[in-house]
Coordinates of C-alpha atoms in Angstrom, one line a residue:
Chain K
M1 CA 49.1 -5.2 17.7
S2 CA 51.4 -7.2 15.5
K3 CA 51.9 -6.3 11.9
Q4 CA 50.1 -8.4 9.3
S5 CA 52.2 -10.4 6.9
F6 CA 52.6 -8.9 3.4
D7 CA 50.9 -12.0 1.9
D8 CA 47.8 -11.4 4.0
V9 CA 47.8 -7.8 2.9
L10 CA 48.1 -8.7 -0.7
H11 CA 45.3 -11.3 -0.4
E12 CA 43.0 -8.8 1.3
E13 CA 43.7 -5.7 -0.7
H14 CA 44.6 -6.8 -4.3
A15 CA 41.0 -6.6 -5.6
K16 CA 40.6 -3.0 -4.3
I17 CA 43.9 -1.9 -5.7
Y18 CA 43.2 -3.5 -9.0
A19 CA 39.8 -1.7 -9.2
L20 CA 41.5 1.6 -8.4
C21 CA 44.1 1.0 -11.1
L22 CA 41.4 0.0 -13.6
H23 CA 39.4 3.2 -13.0
L24 CA 42.5 5.3 -13.2
T25 CA 43.8 3.8 -16.4
G26 CA 40.6 2.6 -18.0
Q27 CA 42.5 -0.4 -19.6
P28 CA 42.6 -3.8 -18.0
A29 CA 46.1 -4.7 -19.2
E30 CA 47.5 -1.4 -18.0
A31 CA 45.6 -1.7 -14.8
E32 CA 47.2 -5.1 -14.0
D33 CA 50.6 -3.7 -14.8
L34 CA 50.1 -0.7 -12.5
C35 CA 48.7 -3.0 -9.8
Q36 CA 51.8 -5.1 -10.0
E37 CA 54.0 -2.0 -9.9
A38 CA 52.2 -0.8 -6.8
F39 CA 52.6 -4.1 -4.9
V40 CA 56.2 -4.3 -5.8
R41 CA 56.8 -0.8 -4.5
A42 CA 54.8 -1.7 -1.4
W43 CA 56.8 -4.8 -0.8
R44 CA 60.0 -2.8 -1.1
A45 CA 58.7 -0.3 1.5
W46 CA 57.0 -2.9 3.7
K47 CA 59.7 -3.0 6.3
S48 CA 59.4 0.8 6.8
F49 CA 55.6 0.8 7.0
E50 CA 54.8 1.6 10.6
G51 CA 51.1 1.3 10.5
R52 CA 50.4 4.9 11.2
S53 CA 47.8 4.9 8.6
E54 CA 45.5 2.1 7.4
V55 CA 47.3 -0.3 5.2
S56 CA 44.7 0.2 2.5
T57 CA 45.3 4.0 2.6
W58 CA 49.0 3.4 2.3
L59 CA 48.5 1.1 -0.7
Y60 CA 46.1 3.5 -2.4
R61 CA 48.7 6.2 -2.0
I62 CA 51.4 4.0 -3.5
A63 CA 49.2 3.1 -6.5
V64 CA 48.2 6.7 -7.1
N65 CA 51.9 7.8 -7.0
A66 CA 52.8 5.0 -9.4
W67 CA 50.1 6.1 -11.8
R68 CA 51.2 9.7 -11.5
G69 CA 54.8 8.6 -12.3
R70 CA 53.5 6.9 -15.5
L71 CA 51.5 10.0 -16.5
R72 CA 54.6 12.1 -16.0
K73 CA 56.7 9.8 -18.1
N74 CA 54.1 9.7 -20.9
R75 CA 53.7 13.4 -20.8
I76 CA 57.4 14.0 -21.2
L77 CA 57.6 11.5 -24.1
R78 CA 54.7 13.1 -25.8
F79 CA 56.1 16.6 -25.3
V80 CA 59.5 15.6 -26.6
G81 CA 58.1 13.6 -29.4
L82 CA 55.6 16.0 -30.8
F83 CA 56.3 19.5 -29.6
R84 CA 52.6 20.1 -29.9
G85 CA 49.6 20.5 -27.6
S86 CA 49.5 21.2 -24.0
S87 CA 52.0 19.5 -21.7
D88 CA 49.6 20.0 -18.8
G89 CA 48.6 16.6 -17.6
D90 CA 45.5 18.1 -15.9
A91 CA 43.9 18.7 -19.2
P92 CA 41.4 16.2 -20.5
D93 CA 42.6 13.5 -22.8
P94 CA 41.8 14.6 -26.3
E95 CA 41.8 11.0 -27.5
A96 CA 39.1 10.0 -25.0
P97 CA 36.3 8.3 -26.8
E98 CA 32.9 10.0 -26.7
P99 CA 30.2 8.3 -24.7
A100 CA 27.5 6.5 -26.7
A101 CA 24.8 8.6 -28.2
P102 CA 21.6 8.9 -26.1
A103 CA 19.4 7.0 -28.5
E104 CA 21.9 4.2 -28.8
A105 CA 22.3 4.0 -25.0
L106 CA 18.5 4.1 -24.4
G107 CA 17.8 1.6 -27.1
R108 CA 19.4 -1.4 -25.6
A109 CA 20.2 -2.9 -22.2
M110 CA 23.8 -2.1 -21.5
E111 CA 26.1 -5.0 -20.8
E112 CA 28.5 -4.7 -18.0
E113 CA 31.5 -4.2 -20.3
E114 CA 29.7 -1.5 -22.2
R115 CA 28.8 0.3 -19.0
R116 CA 32.4 0.2 -17.8
R117 CA 33.6 1.4 -21.2
L118 CA 31.2 4.3 -21.0
L119 CA 32.2 5.1 -17.4
H120 CA 35.9 4.9 -18.3
A121 CA 35.5 7.1 -21.3
A122 CA 33.9 9.7 -19.1
L123 CA 36.7 9.4 -16.5
A124 CA 39.4 9.6 -19.2
A125 CA 37.9 12.9 -20.4
M126 CA 38.3 14.4 -17.0
P127 CA 41.3 16.3 -15.8
V128 CA 43.6 14.0 -13.8
D129 CA 43.1 15.7 -10.4
Q130 CA 39.3 15.4 -10.7
R131 CA 39.5 11.8 -11.9
E132 CA 41.6 10.9 -8.8
V133 CA 39.2 12.3 -6.3
L134 CA 36.1 11.0 -8.0
V135 CA 37.5 7.5 -8.3
L136 CA 38.6 7.4 -4.7
R137 CA 35.5 9.0 -3.2
D138 CA 32.6 7.8 -5.3
L139 CA 33.9 4.5 -6.8
E140 CA 36.2 3.3 -4.0
E141 CA 34.1 5.0 -1.3
R142 CA 37.1 6.4 0.7
S143 CA 36.5 9.1 3.3
Y144 CA 37.6 12.7 2.9
E145 CA 40.3 12.0 5.5
E146 CA 41.7 9.1 3.6
L147 CA 41.6 11.1 0.4
G148 CA 43.7 13.8 2.2
A149 CA 46.2 11.2 3.2
I150 CA 46.3 9.5 -0.2
L151 CA 46.5 12.6 -2.3
G152 CA 48.4 14.8 0.1
V153 CA 46.1 17.8 -0.3
P154 CA 43.8 19.6 2.2
I155 CA 40.2 18.5 2.5
G156 CA 39.0 21.9 1.2
T157 CA 40.8 21.2 -2.0
I158 CA 39.4 17.7 -2.2
K159 CA 35.9 19.0 -1.8
S160 CA 36.2 21.6 -4.5
R161 CA 37.8 19.1 -6.9
L162 CA 35.1 16.6 -6.2
N163 CA 32.4 19.1 -6.8
R164 CA 33.9 19.9 -10.2
A165 CA 34.5 16.2 -11.0
R166 CA 30.9 15.2 -10.2
D167 CA 29.6 18.1 -12.3
T168 CA 31.8 17.0 -15.2
L169 CA 30.7 13.4 -14.8
R170 CA 27.0 14.4 -14.7
R171 CA 27.3 16.6 -17.8
R172 CA 29.0 13.8 -19.7
L173 CA 27.0 10.9 -18.6
A174 CA 23.5 12.3 -18.2
P175 CA 22.8 12.5 -21.9
A176 CA 24.2 9.0 -22.6
L177 CA 22.0 7.6 -19.8
G178 CA 19.0 9.4 -21.2
L179 CA 18.5 11.5 -18.1
S180 CA 16.3 14.6 -18.8
E181 CA 17.9 18.0 -18.8
P182 CA 17.2 20.0 -15.7
T183 CA 14.6 22.7 -16.4
R184 CA 16.3 26.2 -16.8
S185 CA 14.7 28.8 -14.6
Chain X
M1 CA 19.0 33.1 -3.3
K2 CA 21.4 32.3 -6.1
H3 CA 21.7 28.8 -7.5
V4 CA 23.3 26.2 -5.2
N5 CA 25.2 24.1 -7.8
D6 CA 28.5 24.6 -5.9
L7 CA 27.0 23.1 -2.8
L8 CA 25.2 20.1 -4.2
S9 CA 28.2 17.8 -3.9
D10 CA 28.7 18.6 -0.3
Y11 CA 25.0 18.5 0.3
L12 CA 24.9 14.9 -1.0
D13 CA 27.8 13.9 1.2
G14 CA 26.3 15.5 4.3
G15 CA 29.2 17.9 4.5
L16 CA 27.2 21.1 5.1
D17 CA 26.5 22.6 8.5
A18 CA 22.9 22.9 9.6
A19 CA 22.4 26.5 8.4
E20 CA 23.8 25.8 4.9
R21 CA 21.8 22.6 4.6
A22 CA 18.6 24.4 5.6
A23 CA 19.3 27.1 3.0
V24 CA 19.9 24.5 0.2
D25 CA 16.7 22.7 1.2
A26 CA 14.8 25.9 1.0
H27 CA 16.3 26.7 -2.4
L28 CA 15.6 23.3 -3.8
V29 CA 11.9 23.7 -3.0
D30 CA 11.7 26.7 -5.3
C31 CA 14.3 26.0 -8.0
A32 CA 13.5 23.3 -10.5
E33 CA 16.9 23.7 -12.2
C34 CA 18.9 22.9 -9.0
R35 CA 16.5 20.1 -8.1
G36 CA 17.0 18.6 -11.5
E37 CA 20.7 18.8 -11.3
L38 CA 20.7 17.1 -7.9
E39 CA 18.5 14.3 -9.2
Q40 CA 20.8 13.9 -12.2
L41 CA 23.8 13.8 -9.9
K42 CA 22.3 11.2 -7.7
S43 CA 21.4 9.0 -10.7
V44 CA 24.8 9.4 -12.4
L45 CA 26.7 8.6 -9.2
A46 CA 24.5 5.5 -8.4
W47 CA 25.0 4.3 -12.0
S48 CA 28.7 4.9 -11.9
K49 CA 29.1 2.9 -8.7
S50 CA 27.3 0.0 -10.1
A51 CA 29.2 0.2 -13.4
A52 CA 32.5 0.4 -11.6
K53 CA 32.1 -3.0 -9.8
T54 CA 34.8 -5.0 -11.4
P55 CA 36.1 -8.3 -10.1
P56 CA 39.9 -8.7 -10.6
P57 CA 41.0 -10.9 -13.5
S58 CA 41.3 -14.5 -12.7
G59 CA 44.8 -15.5 -11.4
L60 CA 45.7 -11.9 -10.5
E61 CA 46.5 -12.8 -6.9
A62 CA 48.8 -15.7 -8.0
R63 CA 50.6 -13.5 -10.5
L64 CA 51.1 -10.8 -7.9
H65 CA 52.5 -13.4 -5.5
A66 CA 54.8 -14.7 -8.2
R67 CA 56.1 -11.2 -8.9
I68 CA 56.6 -10.5 -5.2
S69 CA 58.4 -13.9 -4.8
R70 CA 60.9 -12.8 -7.4
E71 CA 61.5 -9.7 -5.3
R72 CA 62.0 -11.9 -2.3
T73 CA 64.8 -14.0 -3.8
P74 CA 68.3 -12.6 -3.5
A75 CA 68.5 -12.2 -7.3
G76 CA 65.3 -10.1 -7.2
R77 CA 66.0 -7.9 -4.2
G78 CA 69.8 -8.0 -4.0
R79 CA 70.6 -5.0 -6.1
W80 CA 72.5 -3.5 -3.2
W81 CA 74.9 -6.4 -2.9
V82 CA 75.0 -7.3 -6.6
A83 CA 75.8 -3.7 -7.4
P84 CA 79.4 -3.7 -6.1
G85 CA 80.1 -6.8 -8.1
V86 CA 78.6 -5.4 -11.3
L87 CA 80.5 -2.2 -10.8
G88 CA 83.7 -4.0 -10.1
T89 CA 83.3 -6.1 -13.3
A90 CA 82.5 -3.0 -15.3
L91 CA 85.4 -1.2 -13.8
A92 CA 87.7 -4.1 -14.5
G93 CA 86.6 -4.0 -18.2
Y94 CA 87.2 -0.3 -18.4
L95 CA 90.6 -0.8 -16.8
A96 CA 91.5 -3.5 -19.3
F97 CA 90.6 -1.1 -22.0
L98 CA 92.8 1.6 -20.5
Y99 CA 95.6 -0.8 -20.0
V100 CA 95.8 -1.4 -23.7
R101 CA 95.5 2.2 -24.5
A102 CA 97.5 3.8 -21.7
P103 CA 99.8 1.4 -19.9
Q104 CA 101.4 4.1 -17.8
V105 CA 98.3 4.7 -15.7
T106 CA 97.1 1.2 -15.1
E107 CA 99.1 0.2 -12.0
H108 CA 97.4 2.8 -9.9
M109 CA 94.0 2.1 -11.2
I110 CA 94.3 -1.7 -10.9
E111 CA 94.9 -1.1 -7.2
M112 CA 91.6 0.8 -7.1
D113 CA 89.9 -2.0 -8.9
R114 CA 91.2 -4.5 -6.4
A115 CA 89.6 -2.5 -3.7
H116 CA 86.2 -2.6 -5.5
A117 CA 86.2 -6.1 -6.9
P118 CA 84.0 -8.6 -5.0
G119 CA 86.0 -10.3 -2.3
P120 CA 86.0 -14.1 -1.7
E121 CA 83.4 -13.7 1.0
R122 CA 80.8 -12.7 -1.7
F123 CA 81.3 -16.1 -3.4
E124 CA 81.0 -17.9 -0.1
Q125 CA 77.5 -16.5 0.2
L126 CA 76.4 -18.2 -2.9
P127 CA 74.2 -21.3 -2.5
P128 CA 75.8 -24.7 -3.3
P129 CA 75.3 -26.0 -6.8
A130 CA 71.7 -27.1 -7.4
P131 CA 70.8 -30.7 -8.2
A132 CA 69.8 -31.5 -11.7
E133 CA 66.1 -31.3 -11.1
A134 CA 66.3 -28.0 -9.4
E135 CA 68.5 -26.7 -12.2
A136 CA 66.0 -27.7 -14.8
R137 CA 63.3 -26.0 -12.8
A138 CA 65.4 -22.9 -12.5
A139 CA 66.1 -23.0 -16.2
R140 CA 62.4 -23.2 -16.9
A141 CA 61.6 -20.3 -14.6
Q142 CA 64.4 -18.3 -16.1
A143 CA 63.0 -18.9 -19.6
Q144 CA 59.5 -17.9 -18.5
A145 CA 60.9 -14.8 -16.8
K146 CA 62.8 -14.0 -20.0
A147 CA 59.7 -14.4 -22.1
A148 CA 57.7 -12.2 -19.7
E149 CA 60.4 -9.6 -19.7
R150 CA 60.6 -9.6 -23.5
N151 CA 56.8 -9.3 -23.7
E152 CA 57.0 -6.4 -21.1
E153 CA 59.6 -4.7 -23.2
N154 CA 57.5 -5.1 -26.3
R155 CA 54.5 -3.6 -24.5
A156 CA 56.6 -0.8 -23.1
A157 CA 58.0 0.0 -26.5
R158 CA 54.5 0.0 -28.0
R159 CA 53.3 2.3 -25.2
E160 CA 56.2 4.6 -25.7
A161 CA 55.9 4.6 -29.4
A162 CA 52.2 5.4 -29.1
S163 CA 52.9 8.2 -26.6
L164 CA 55.6 9.6 -28.8
N165 CA 53.1 9.8 -31.6
G166 CA 50.3 11.2 -29.5
K167 CA 48.0 8.3 -30.5
S168 CA 46.3 5.7 -28.5
E169 CA 47.7 2.2 -28.9
A170 CA 44.5 1.1 -30.6
T171 CA 44.8 4.0 -33.1
R172 CA 48.4 3.3 -33.8
S173 CA 47.9 -0.4 -34.5
M174 CA 44.9 0.1 -36.7
A175 CA 45.4 3.2 -38.7
P176 CA 47.6 3.0 -41.8
P177 CA 49.5 6.0 -43.1
A178 CA 46.6 6.9 -45.4
P179 CA 43.3 5.1 -45.7
K180 CA 42.7 4.1 -49.2
P181 CA 39.7 2.4 -50.8
V182 CA 40.0 -1.3 -50.8
P183 CA 40.5 -2.5 -54.4
P184 CA 38.0 -4.9 -55.8
M185 CA 39.0 -8.5 -56.1
D186 CA 39.9 -8.1 -59.8
E187 CA 42.4 -5.5 -58.9
L188 CA 43.9 -7.5 -56.1
S189 CA 46.6 -9.1 -58.2
S190 CA 47.6 -5.8 -59.7
A191 CA 47.6 -3.9 -56.4
P192 CA 51.0 -2.7 -55.0
A193 CA 52.9 -5.7 -53.7
V194 CA 53.3 -4.1 -50.2
Q195 CA 50.1 -3.1 -48.4
P196 CA 49.5 -1.7 -45.0
A197 CA 46.7 -3.2 -42.9
A198 CA 43.3 -1.8 -43.7
P199 CA 41.7 0.5 -41.2
M200 CA 39.6 -1.5 -38.8
A201 CA 37.0 1.2 -38.9
D202 CA 36.3 0.5 -42.5
L203 CA 35.4 -3.1 -41.9
I204 CA 34.0 -3.5 -38.4
G205 CA 33.3 0.0 -37.2
A206 CA 35.5 2.0 -34.8
E207 CA 34.2 2.3 -31.3
S208 CA 36.9 4.5 -29.8
G209 CA 37.9 7.0 -32.4
A210 CA 40.3 4.7 -34.1
S211 CA 39.1 5.8 -37.6
G212 CA 41.0 8.4 -39.6
G213 CA 44.4 8.5 -41.2
G214 CA 47.7 9.7 -40.0
G215 CA 48.8 6.4 -38.5
V216 CA 52.2 5.9 -37.1
G217 CA 54.9 5.1 -39.5
A218 CA 57.6 2.8 -38.4
S219 CA 60.0 5.6 -39.1
N220 CA 58.8 7.5 -36.0
F221 CA 59.2 4.6 -33.8
L222 CA 62.6 4.0 -35.2
A223 CA 63.7 7.6 -34.8
A224 CA 62.8 7.4 -31.1
E225 CA 64.0 3.9 -30.3
P226 CA 66.2 2.4 -33.1
M227 CA 67.7 -0.1 -30.8
A228 CA 64.3 -1.2 -29.4
A229 CA 63.1 -1.6 -33.0
K230 CA 66.1 -3.7 -33.9
K231 CA 65.6 -5.8 -30.8
A232 CA 61.9 -6.2 -31.5
A233 CA 62.8 -7.5 -35.0
R234 CA 65.3 -9.9 -33.6
D235 CA 62.9 -11.2 -31.0
F236 CA 60.1 -11.8 -33.5
T237 CA 59.4 -15.4 -34.1
E238 CA 56.2 -17.1 -35.2
P239 CA 54.6 -19.3 -32.5
E240 CA 55.1 -23.0 -32.7
P241 CA 51.9 -24.9 -33.3
T242 CA 50.4 -26.0 -30.0
M243 CA 47.2 -27.7 -28.8
Q244 CA 45.5 -24.4 -29.1
S245 CA 44.7 -23.2 -32.7
T246 CA 46.9 -20.5 -34.0
E247 CA 45.2 -20.2 -37.4
W248 CA 41.7 -20.2 -38.8
R249 CA 41.2 -20.6 -42.5
G250 CA 38.3 -21.3 -44.8
P251 CA 36.7 -20.7 -48.2
R252 CA 33.6 -18.7 -47.0
C253 CA 32.8 -16.1 -44.4
A254 CA 30.5 -13.2 -44.0
I255 CA 33.0 -10.6 -45.0
A256 CA 32.7 -10.0 -48.7
K257 CA 35.1 -7.1 -48.9
Q258 CA 38.8 -7.6 -49.5
S259 CA 40.6 -6.6 -46.3
L260 CA 43.9 -7.1 -44.6
L261 CA 43.8 -6.4 -40.9
V262 CA 45.9 -6.4 -37.7
I263 CA 44.0 -6.9 -34.5
R264 CA 45.6 -6.0 -31.2
S265 CA 42.8 -6.1 -28.7
A266 CA 40.1 -8.5 -27.4
D267 CA 37.4 -6.0 -28.3
E268 CA 38.4 -5.7 -31.9
W269 CA 38.9 -9.5 -32.1
R270 CA 35.4 -10.1 -30.8
R271 CA 33.9 -7.7 -33.3
L272 CA 35.9 -9.1 -36.2
W273 CA 34.9 -12.7 -35.3
R274 CA 31.2 -11.7 -35.1
K275 CA 31.4 -9.7 -38.4
A276 CA 33.0 -12.7 -40.2
G277 CA 30.2 -14.9 -38.9
L278 CA 32.7 -17.7 -37.9
L279 CA 31.9 -20.6 -35.6
P280 CA 31.7 -21.1 -32.7
P281 CA 29.9 -17.9 -32.0
A282 CA 32.2 -17.0 -29.2
P283 CA 35.7 -16.2 -30.5
P284 CA 38.6 -18.3 -29.3
E285 CA 40.4 -16.8 -26.3
I286 CA 43.5 -14.9 -27.2
N287 CA 45.9 -13.3 -24.8
F288 CA 46.7 -10.0 -26.5
D289 CA 49.5 -9.3 -24.1
L290 CA 51.3 -12.1 -25.9
H291 CA 49.8 -12.2 -29.4
L292 CA 48.3 -10.1 -32.2
V293 CA 46.1 -11.4 -35.0
V294 CA 46.6 -10.9 -38.7
A295 CA 43.6 -11.5 -40.9
A296 CA 43.3 -11.6 -44.6
F297 CA 39.9 -11.6 -46.3
A298 CA 39.9 -12.2 -50.1
G299 CA 36.5 -10.7 -50.7
R300 CA 33.8 -12.0 -52.9
D301 CA 35.5 -14.0 -55.7
P302 CA 33.6 -15.7 -58.5
Q303 CA 36.7 -17.6 -59.5
G304 CA 36.6 -19.5 -56.2
R305 CA 40.1 -18.7 -55.0
T306 CA 41.0 -19.0 -51.4
I307 CA 43.6 -16.9 -49.5
E308 CA 46.6 -18.1 -47.5
L309 CA 48.9 -16.3 -45.1
L310 CA 52.5 -17.4 -45.3
P311 CA 55.0 -17.3 -42.5
A312 CA 55.7 -13.7 -41.3
E313 CA 59.2 -12.3 -41.2
P314 CA 60.7 -9.3 -39.5
S315 CA 62.2 -7.0 -42.1
G316 CA 63.9 -3.9 -40.9
S317 CA 61.4 -1.7 -39.1
E318 CA 58.4 -3.8 -39.8
V319 CA 57.0 -7.3 -39.8
T320 CA 56.1 -8.5 -43.3
V321 CA 53.2 -10.9 -43.7
P322 CA 53.1 -12.4 -47.2
Y323 CA 49.8 -13.8 -48.5
R324 CA 48.8 -15.5 -51.7
L325 CA 45.6 -16.3 -53.5
V326 CA 45.2 -20.0 -54.1
P327 CA 43.3 -21.1 -57.3
G328 CA 40.1 -23.0 -56.5
G329 CA 37.1 -23.9 -58.6
G330 CA 34.3 -24.8 -56.3
G331 CA 32.1 -21.7 -57.0
E332 CA 32.1 -18.3 -55.5
T333 CA 34.2 -17.8 -52.3
T334 CA 34.7 -15.2 -49.6
A335 CA 37.8 -16.8 -48.3
Y336 CA 39.7 -15.9 -45.1
D337 CA 42.9 -16.8 -43.3
I338 CA 43.4 -15.6 -39.7
K339 CA 46.6 -16.2 -37.8
L340 CA 48.2 -15.5 -34.5
L341 CA 51.6 -13.8 -34.3
P342 CA 53.6 -12.8 -31.3
T343 CA 52.9 -9.3 -30.2
T344 CA 55.4 -6.7 -31.6
P345 CA 55.8 -3.0 -31.5
L346 CA 56.8 -3.1 -35.2
D347 CA 54.4 -2.1 -37.9
V348 CA 52.8 -5.0 -39.7
R349 CA 52.6 -4.9 -43.5
F350 CA 51.1 -7.4 -45.9
T351 CA 52.8 -8.3 -49.2
E352 CA 51.2 -10.3 -51.9
E353 CA 53.1 -13.2 -53.3
T354 CA 52.3 -13.7 -57.0
P355 CA 52.6 -17.1 -58.4
A356 CA 55.8 -17.6 -60.5
K357 CA 55.1 -17.3 -64.2

């Protein structure tokens, strides 16, 4: 089978890669920046791409790596600049905005943007490794095998991260969505 | 059986074997707590999936193609062959420096330089001179690329400055060193000549934790990136008037409190426009990658004065935005002047210009 042209790949995949970048960063401008960086990196590596994995999996991996590179850079700058707080990037972002209060969320129909803001606030409050698996599995609907290839970790690790990530998301969003507390037995 | 919370995620994905699945099913029949959690999880995931549906911004594909096209051109991708030329030039400069300082070693080093300098074959690879039209097009593209690059540098500097200070960009741009009560109109003239922008939260309500003091002083940014700050100051120029409005000014709006604001995001812009009750109801589109907004509200003034923002100037580590109150006489006003400025990583400060006595 002949290799697709890079232009076709860009045409077919850019929306998915942008969505991934948006869910990882939570900021439209930063997402576009990251998406551009991912496609530039992909273009530079395009000649060496042999098609052993799906092109979308390959692109997802590039985008996730680009994002991790940015996180590392920011973490070093923050550490050098402040000498305070944890330098562990897996910790939740303390600046993450709180989800809307339940009454507020219940009291009005949420607009799309408001819903996205709420979702991204919950994602931003999550440790990085959990955020990655949750975005790829539940929002981008990738299989466990693809997650393994994208993140470079065993499926067992992915499952346990996903379990924790979903639990974190549930605890954070359920009150904002007005879902009743499970009965304690 | 103990609770099955740890298995619920796998259970939802159908990742359990038959025996485990049967055990979870049996547990769920009896355990309201685990059943409740499973229901919550299903609802939250379904909601998240629908909330996550995001079309890409318009024009994204074209912008990506344009960016890749730059990579495709020799200038974009040719670092491997440009590098020897650049290195050769740099080496030649260094050798010239050494030649002046230490003539006794230059002969040998010049030989080395000849070995590294670009040979004639490099020049033969260059395309023939472009015709005038193509040259103009190239110049335009170069100017656009330069503007984009400058904007990118600004954004990067802002991101880095925000990271250095452990604050989100929104927090950095909105929060002054120490929030202070907004002086009433009567005190405006006697207020300190230089004023930081008011906290956004005071006026239109913070949505993302942008309230609170401890904002970033320009000094922190300067300490980290003094050259970047100087460059940012050099690059700062007010936009030329275009077909699109770059200023909105009037004697009355819905904001009756004296405020000086800097807006750096579409969300804050939307809220400010709504709060000020300006028309049309939808705020004008602004590309906050390229611009920021400065807004001055004079507050309720029985003397009927209006407010005017004067041309902004970079000054050291900050951009200074002068404003003045203009005498009126047509009854009470709540005047405003809102203006676009090019985006900058520098702090924005307002200064009041008092009329000459």
